[in-house]
PDB file of C-alpha atoms in Angstrom:
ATOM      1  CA  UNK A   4       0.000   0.000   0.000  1.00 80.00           C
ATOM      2  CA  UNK A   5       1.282   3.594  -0.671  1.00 88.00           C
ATOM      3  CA  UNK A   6      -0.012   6.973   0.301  1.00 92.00           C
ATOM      4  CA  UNK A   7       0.848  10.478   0.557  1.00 95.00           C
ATOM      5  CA  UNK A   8       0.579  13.290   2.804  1.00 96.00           C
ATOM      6  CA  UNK A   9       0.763  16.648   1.538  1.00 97.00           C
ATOM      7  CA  UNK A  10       1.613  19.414   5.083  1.00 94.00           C
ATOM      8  CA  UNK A  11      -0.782  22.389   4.682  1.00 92.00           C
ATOM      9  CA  UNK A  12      -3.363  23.055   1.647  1.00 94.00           C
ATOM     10  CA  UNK A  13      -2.364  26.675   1.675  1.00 97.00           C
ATOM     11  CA  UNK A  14       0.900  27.995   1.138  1.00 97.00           C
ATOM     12  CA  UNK A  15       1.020  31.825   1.030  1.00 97.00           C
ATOM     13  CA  UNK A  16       4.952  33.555   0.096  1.00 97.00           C
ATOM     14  CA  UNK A  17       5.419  37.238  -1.048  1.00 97.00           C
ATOM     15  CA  UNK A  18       7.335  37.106  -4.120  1.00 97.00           C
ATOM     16  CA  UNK A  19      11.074  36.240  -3.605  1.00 97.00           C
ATOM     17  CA  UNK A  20      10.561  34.314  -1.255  1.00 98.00           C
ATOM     18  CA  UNK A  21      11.417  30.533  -0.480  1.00 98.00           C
ATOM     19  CA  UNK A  22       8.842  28.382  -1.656  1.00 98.00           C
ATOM     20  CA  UNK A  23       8.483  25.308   0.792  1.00 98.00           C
ATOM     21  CA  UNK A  24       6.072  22.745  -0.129  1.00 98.00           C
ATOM     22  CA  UNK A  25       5.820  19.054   2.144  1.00 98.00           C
ATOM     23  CA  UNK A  26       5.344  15.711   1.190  1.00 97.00           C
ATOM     24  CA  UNK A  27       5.445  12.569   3.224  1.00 97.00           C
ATOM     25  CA  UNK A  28       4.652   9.140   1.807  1.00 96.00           C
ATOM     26  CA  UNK A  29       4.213   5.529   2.865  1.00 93.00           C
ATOM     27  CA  UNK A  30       5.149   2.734   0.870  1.00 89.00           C
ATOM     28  CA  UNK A  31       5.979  -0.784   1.491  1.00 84.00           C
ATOM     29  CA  UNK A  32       8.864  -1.183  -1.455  1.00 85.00           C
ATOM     30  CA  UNK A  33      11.010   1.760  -2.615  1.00 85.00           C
ATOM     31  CA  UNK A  34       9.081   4.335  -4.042  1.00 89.00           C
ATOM     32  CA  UNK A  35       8.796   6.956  -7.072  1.00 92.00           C
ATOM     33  CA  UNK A  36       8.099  10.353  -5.774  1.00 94.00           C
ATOM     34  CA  UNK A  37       6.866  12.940  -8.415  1.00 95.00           C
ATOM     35  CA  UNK A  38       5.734  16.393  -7.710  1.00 97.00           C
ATOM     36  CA  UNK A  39       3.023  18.015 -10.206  1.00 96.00           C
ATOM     37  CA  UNK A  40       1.517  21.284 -10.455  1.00 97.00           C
ATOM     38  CA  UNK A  41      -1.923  22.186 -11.821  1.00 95.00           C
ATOM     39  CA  UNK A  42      -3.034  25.803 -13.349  1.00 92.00           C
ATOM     40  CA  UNK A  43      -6.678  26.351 -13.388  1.00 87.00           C
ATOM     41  CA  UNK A  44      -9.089  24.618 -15.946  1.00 81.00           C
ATOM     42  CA  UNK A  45      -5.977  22.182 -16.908  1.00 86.00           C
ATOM     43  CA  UNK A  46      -4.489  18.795 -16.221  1.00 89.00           C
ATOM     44  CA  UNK A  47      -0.850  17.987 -14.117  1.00 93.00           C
ATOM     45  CA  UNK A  48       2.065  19.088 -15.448  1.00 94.00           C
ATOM     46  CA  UNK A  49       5.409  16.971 -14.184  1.00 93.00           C
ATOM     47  CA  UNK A  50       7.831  19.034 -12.078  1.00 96.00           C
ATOM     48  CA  UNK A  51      10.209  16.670 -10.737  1.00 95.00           C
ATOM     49  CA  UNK A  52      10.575  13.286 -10.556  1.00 93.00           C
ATOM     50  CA  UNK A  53      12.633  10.869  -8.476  1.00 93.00           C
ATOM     51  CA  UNK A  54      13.280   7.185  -9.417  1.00 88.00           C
ATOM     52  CA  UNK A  55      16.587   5.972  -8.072  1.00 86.00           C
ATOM     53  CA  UNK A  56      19.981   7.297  -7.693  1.00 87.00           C
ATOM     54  CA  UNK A  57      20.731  11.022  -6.445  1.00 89.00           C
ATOM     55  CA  UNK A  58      18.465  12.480  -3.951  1.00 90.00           C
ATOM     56  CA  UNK A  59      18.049  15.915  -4.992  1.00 95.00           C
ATOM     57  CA  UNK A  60      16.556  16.466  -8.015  1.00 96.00           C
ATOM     58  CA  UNK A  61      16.100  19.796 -10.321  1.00 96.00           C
ATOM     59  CA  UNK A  62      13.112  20.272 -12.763  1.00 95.00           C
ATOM     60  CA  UNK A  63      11.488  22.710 -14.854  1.00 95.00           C
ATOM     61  CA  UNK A  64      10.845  26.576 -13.405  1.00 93.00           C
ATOM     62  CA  UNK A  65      13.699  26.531 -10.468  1.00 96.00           C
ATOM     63  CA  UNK A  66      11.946  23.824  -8.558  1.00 97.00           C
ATOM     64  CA  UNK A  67      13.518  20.979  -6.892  1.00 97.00           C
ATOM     65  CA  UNK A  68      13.135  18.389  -4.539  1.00 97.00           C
ATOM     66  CA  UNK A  69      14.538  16.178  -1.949  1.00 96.00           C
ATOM     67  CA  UNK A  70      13.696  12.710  -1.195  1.00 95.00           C
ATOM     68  CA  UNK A  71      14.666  11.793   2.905  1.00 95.00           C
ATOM     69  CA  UNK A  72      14.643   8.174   2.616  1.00 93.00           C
ATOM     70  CA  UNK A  73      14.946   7.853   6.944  1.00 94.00           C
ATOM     71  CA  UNK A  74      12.242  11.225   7.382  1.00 95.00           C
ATOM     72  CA  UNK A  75       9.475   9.419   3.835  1.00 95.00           C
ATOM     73  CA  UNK A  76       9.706  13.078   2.738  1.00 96.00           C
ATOM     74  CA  UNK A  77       9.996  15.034  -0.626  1.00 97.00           C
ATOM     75  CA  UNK A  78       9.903  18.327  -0.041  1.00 98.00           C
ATOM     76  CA  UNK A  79       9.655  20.933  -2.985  1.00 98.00           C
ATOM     77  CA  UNK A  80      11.662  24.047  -3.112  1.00 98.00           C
ATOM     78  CA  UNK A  81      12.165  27.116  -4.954  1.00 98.00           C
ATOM     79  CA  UNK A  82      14.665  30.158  -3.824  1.00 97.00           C
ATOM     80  CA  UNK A  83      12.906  32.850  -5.183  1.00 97.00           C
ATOM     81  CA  UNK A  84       9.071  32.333  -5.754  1.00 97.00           C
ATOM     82  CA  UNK A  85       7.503  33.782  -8.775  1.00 96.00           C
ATOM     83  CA  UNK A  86       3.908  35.118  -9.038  1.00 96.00           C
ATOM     84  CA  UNK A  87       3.468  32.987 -12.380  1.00 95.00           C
ATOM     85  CA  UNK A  88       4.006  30.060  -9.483  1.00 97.00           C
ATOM     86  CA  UNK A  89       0.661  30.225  -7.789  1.00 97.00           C
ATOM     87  CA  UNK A  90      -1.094  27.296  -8.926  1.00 97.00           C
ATOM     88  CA  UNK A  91      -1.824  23.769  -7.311  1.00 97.00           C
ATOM     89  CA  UNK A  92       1.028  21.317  -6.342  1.00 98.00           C
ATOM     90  CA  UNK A  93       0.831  17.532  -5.933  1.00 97.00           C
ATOM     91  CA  UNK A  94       3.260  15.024  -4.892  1.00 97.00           C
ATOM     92  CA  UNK A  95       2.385  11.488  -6.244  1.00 95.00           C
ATOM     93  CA  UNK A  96       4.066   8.201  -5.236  1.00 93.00           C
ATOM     94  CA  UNK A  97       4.479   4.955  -7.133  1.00 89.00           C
ATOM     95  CA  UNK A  98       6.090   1.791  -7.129  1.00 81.00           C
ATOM     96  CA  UNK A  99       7.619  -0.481  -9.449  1.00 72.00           C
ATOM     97  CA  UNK A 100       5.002  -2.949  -8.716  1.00 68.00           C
ATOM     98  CA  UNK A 101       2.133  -0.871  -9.272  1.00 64.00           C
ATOM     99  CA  UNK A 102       3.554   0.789 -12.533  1.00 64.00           C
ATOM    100  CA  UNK A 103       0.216   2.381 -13.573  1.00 71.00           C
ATOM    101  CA  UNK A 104      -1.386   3.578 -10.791  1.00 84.00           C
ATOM    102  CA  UNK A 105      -0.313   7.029  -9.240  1.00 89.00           C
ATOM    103  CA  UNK A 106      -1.522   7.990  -5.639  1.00 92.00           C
ATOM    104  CA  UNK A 107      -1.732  11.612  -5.498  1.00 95.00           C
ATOM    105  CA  UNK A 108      -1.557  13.746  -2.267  1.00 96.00           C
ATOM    106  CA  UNK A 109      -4.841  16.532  -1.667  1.00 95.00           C
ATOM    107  CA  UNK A 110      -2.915  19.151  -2.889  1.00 96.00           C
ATOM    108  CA  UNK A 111      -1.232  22.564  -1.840  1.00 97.00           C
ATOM    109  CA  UNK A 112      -2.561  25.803  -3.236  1.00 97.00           C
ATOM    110  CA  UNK A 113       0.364  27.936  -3.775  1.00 97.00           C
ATOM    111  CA  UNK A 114      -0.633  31.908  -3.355  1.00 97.00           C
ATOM    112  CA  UNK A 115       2.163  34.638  -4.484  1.00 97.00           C
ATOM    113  CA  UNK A 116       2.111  38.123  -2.913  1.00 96.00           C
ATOM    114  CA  UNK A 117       3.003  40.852  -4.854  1.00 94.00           C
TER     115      UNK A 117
ATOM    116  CA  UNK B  12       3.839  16.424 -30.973  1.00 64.00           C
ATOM    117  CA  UNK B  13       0.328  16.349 -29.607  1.00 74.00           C
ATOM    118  CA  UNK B  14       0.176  15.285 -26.046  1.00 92.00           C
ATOM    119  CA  UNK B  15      -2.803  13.570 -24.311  1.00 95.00           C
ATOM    120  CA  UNK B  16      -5.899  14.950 -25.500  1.00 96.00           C
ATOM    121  CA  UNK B  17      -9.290  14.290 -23.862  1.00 97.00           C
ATOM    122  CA  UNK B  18     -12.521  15.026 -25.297  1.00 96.00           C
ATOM    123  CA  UNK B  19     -15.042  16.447 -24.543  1.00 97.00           C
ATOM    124  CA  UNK B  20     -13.909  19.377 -22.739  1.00 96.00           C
ATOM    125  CA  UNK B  21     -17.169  19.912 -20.558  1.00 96.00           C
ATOM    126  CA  UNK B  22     -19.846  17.757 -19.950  1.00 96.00           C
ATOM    127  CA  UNK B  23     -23.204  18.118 -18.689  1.00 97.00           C
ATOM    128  CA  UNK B  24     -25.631  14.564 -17.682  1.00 97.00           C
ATOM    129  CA  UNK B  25     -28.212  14.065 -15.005  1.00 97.00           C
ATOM    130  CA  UNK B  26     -28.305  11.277 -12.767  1.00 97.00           C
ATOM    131  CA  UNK B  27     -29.031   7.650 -14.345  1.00 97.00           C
ATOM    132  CA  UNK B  28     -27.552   8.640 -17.647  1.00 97.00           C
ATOM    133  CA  UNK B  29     -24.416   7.065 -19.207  1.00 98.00           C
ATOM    134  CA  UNK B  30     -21.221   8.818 -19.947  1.00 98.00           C
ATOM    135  CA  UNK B  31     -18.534   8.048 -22.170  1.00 98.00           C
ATOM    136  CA  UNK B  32     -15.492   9.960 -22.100  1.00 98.00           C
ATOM    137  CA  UNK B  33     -12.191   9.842 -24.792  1.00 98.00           C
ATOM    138  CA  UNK B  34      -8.503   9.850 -24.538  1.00 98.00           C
ATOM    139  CA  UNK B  35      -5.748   9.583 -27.104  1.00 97.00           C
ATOM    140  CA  UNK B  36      -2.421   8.863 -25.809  1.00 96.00           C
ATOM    141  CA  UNK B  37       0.617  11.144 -26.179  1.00 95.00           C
ATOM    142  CA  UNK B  38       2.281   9.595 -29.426  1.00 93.00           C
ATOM    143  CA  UNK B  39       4.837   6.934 -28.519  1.00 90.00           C
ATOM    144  CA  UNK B  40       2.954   6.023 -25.235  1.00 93.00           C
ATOM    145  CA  UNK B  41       1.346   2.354 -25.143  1.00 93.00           C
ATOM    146  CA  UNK B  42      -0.393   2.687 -21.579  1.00 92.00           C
ATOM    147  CA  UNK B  43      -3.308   4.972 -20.151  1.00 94.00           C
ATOM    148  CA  UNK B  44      -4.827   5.491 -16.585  1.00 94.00           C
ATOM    149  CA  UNK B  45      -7.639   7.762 -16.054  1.00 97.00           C
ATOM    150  CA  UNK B  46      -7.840   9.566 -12.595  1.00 97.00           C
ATOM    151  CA  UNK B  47     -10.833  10.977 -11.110  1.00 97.00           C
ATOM    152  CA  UNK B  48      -9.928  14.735  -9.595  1.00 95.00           C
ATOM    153  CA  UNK B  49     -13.225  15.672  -7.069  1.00 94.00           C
ATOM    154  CA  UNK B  50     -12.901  19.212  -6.592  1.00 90.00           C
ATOM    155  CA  UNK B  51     -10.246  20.180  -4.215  1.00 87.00           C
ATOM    156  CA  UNK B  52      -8.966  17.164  -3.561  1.00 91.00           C
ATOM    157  CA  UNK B  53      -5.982  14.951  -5.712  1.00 93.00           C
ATOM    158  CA  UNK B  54      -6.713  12.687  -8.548  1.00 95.00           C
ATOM    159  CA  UNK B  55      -8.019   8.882  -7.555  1.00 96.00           C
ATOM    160  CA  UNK B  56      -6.861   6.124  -9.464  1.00 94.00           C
ATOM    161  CA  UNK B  57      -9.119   4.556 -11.411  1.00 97.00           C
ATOM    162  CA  UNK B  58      -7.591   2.403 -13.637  1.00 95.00           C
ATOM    163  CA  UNK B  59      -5.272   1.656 -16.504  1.00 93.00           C
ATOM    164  CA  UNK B  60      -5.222  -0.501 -19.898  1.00 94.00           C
ATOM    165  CA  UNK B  61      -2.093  -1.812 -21.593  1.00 91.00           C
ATOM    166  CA  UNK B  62      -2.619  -3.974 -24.547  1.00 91.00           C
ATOM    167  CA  UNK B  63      -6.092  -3.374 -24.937  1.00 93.00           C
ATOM    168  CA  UNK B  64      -6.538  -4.701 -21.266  1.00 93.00           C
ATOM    169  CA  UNK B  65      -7.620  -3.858 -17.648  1.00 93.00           C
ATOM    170  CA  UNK B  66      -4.282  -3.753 -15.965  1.00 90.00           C
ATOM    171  CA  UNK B  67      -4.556  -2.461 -12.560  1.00 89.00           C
ATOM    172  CA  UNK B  68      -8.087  -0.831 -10.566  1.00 92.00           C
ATOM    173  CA  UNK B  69      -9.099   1.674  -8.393  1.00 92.00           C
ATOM    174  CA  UNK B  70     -11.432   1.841  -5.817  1.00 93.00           C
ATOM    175  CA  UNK B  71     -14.308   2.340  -8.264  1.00 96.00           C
ATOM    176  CA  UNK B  72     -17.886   0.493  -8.581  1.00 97.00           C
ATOM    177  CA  UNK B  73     -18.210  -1.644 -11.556  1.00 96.00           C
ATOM    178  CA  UNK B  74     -20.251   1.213 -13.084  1.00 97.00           C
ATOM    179  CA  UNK B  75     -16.972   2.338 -14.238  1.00 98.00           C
ATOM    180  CA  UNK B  76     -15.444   0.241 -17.293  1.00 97.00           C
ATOM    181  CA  UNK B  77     -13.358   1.516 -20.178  1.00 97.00           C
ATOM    182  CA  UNK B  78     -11.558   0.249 -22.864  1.00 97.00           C
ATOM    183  CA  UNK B  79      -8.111   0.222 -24.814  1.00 97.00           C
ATOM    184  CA  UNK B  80      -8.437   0.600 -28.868  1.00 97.00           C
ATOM    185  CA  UNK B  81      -5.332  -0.934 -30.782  1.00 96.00           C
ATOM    186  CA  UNK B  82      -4.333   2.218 -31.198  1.00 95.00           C
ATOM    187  CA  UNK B  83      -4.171   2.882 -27.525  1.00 96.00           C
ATOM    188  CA  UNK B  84      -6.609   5.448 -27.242  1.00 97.00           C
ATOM    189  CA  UNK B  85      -8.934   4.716 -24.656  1.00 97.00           C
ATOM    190  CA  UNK B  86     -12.621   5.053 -23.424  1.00 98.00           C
ATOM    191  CA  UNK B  87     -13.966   5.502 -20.148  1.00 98.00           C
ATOM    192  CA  UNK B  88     -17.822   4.422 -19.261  1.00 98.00           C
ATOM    193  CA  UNK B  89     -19.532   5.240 -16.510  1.00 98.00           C
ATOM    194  CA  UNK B  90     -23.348   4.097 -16.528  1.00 97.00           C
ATOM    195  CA  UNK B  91     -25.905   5.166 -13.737  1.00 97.00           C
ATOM    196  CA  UNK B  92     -24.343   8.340 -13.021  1.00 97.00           C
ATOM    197  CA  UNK B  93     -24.909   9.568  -9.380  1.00 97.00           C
ATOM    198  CA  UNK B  94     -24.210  13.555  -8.359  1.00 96.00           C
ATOM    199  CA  UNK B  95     -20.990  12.338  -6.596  1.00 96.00           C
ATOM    200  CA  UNK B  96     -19.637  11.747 -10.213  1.00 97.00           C
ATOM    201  CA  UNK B  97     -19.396  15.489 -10.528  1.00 97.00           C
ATOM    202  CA  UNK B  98     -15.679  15.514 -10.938  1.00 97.00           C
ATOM    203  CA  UNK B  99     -12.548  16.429 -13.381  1.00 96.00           C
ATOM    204  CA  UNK B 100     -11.791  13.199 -15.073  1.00 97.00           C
ATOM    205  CA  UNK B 101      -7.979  12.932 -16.208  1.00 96.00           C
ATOM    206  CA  UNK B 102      -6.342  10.577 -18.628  1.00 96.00           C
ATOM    207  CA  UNK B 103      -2.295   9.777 -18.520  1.00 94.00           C
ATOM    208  CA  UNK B 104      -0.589   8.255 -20.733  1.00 94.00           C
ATOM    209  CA  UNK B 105       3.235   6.885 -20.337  1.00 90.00           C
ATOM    210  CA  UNK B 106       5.609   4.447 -22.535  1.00 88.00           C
ATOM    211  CA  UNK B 107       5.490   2.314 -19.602  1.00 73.00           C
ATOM    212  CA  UNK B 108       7.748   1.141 -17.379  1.00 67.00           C
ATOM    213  CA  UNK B 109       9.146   3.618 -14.869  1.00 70.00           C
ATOM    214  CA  UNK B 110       8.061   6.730 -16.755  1.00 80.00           C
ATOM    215  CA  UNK B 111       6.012   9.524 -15.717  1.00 84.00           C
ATOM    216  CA  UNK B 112       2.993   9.719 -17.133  1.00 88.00           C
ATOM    217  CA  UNK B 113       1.537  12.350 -19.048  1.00 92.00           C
ATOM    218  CA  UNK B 114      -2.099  14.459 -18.228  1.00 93.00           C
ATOM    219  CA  UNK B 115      -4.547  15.831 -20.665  1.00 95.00           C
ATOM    220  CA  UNK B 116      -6.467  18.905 -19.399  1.00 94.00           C
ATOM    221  CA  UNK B 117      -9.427  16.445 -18.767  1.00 95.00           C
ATOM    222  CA  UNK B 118     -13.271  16.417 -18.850  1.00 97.00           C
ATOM    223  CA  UNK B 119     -15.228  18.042 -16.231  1.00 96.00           C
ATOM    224  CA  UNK B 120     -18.333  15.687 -15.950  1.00 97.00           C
ATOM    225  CA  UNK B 121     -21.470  17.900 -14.122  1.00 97.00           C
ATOM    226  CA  UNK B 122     -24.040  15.784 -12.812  1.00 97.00           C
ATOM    227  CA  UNK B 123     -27.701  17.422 -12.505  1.00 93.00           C
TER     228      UNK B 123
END
């Protein structure tokens, strides 16, 4: 079984700020941590992604994430936060035996202060 | 190169009707899971096709059934529609494997 935990469904940063969002997941066999994010009226865009090898991984816009095997987090960063960065953010787990099937977090709303 | 595209956009049905919703794959990719967003909370699994079968499902009543074309676009059903079936419904595609998959901007079902 796998789940995720996503800390706070509102995140609110003035622009330039750190962006700090948490994830914590459960899973019986090593997992595949993904973070998404989701503009109004669309579907998931991939952010990150972390299969094996090094634990802190870049993606697209300045994020990037760190998977804590001993704390089963993946947090998602960003230095400077942008106001084109409000949006909605899920972290996703999956496992090598369950290929197909994605579970998803609740989701943090992301708000950027001017 | 077209990624996942869903159709139709927006959907409107009343309760008892039957639904059937349409995904082509991102071009390359073999597999496709459609995800059921309620709103303001994170997509649920619902299930996924590979070779024109039911690999892995969700939660989900048997009121839900799809189906995988040989071109590996994909169908979802969903007969006897109840108001709690007011939701976004996502298809994602991936080459399989360990990829990520892929989203289409979904179909936001509206049960009357």
């Amino acid at each position: 079984a796998q789940s995720v935990t996503q800390l706070g469904s509102h995140v609110s940063v003035s622009e330039g700020a750190l962006v700090l969002l948490r994830c914590n997941y459960s899973s019986s066999v090593p997992p595949y941590l993904f973070w998404y994010v989701q503009y109004p009226n669309q579907g998931l865009q991939l952010l990150l992604k972390y299969t094996t090898g090094a634990t802190l991984v870049k993606g697209i816009n300045g994020f990037e994430a760190e998977f804590k095997k001993s704390e089963t987090s993946f947090h998602l960063t960003k230095p400077s936060a942008h106001m084109s960065d409000a949006a909605e953010y899920f972290c996703a787990v999956r496992t090598n035996t369950n290929a197909g099937k994605s579970t998803f977090g609740d989701g943090t709303t992301l708000t950027v202060k001017p | 190169d077209a990624g996942v595209t869903q159709s139709p956009t927006h959907l409107i049905k009343t309760r008892g009707q039957q639904v059937t919703l349409r995904c082509s794959p991102k071009s390359g990719h073999d597999t496709v899971s459609w995800y059921q967003q309620a709103l303001g909370q994170g997509p649920q699994f619902i299930f996924q096709y590979y070779e024109e079968e039911e690999r892995q499902r969700g939660n989900f009543p048997d009121r839900f059934s799809g189906h995988q074309f040989p071109n590996y676009s994909s169908e979802l059903n969903v007969n006897a529609l109840l108001l709690g079936d007011s939701a976004l419904y996502l298809c994602a595609s991936s080459p399989g494997g360990n990829q990520p998959q892929h989203f289409g901007d979904g179909t936001r079902l509206s049960i009357l």
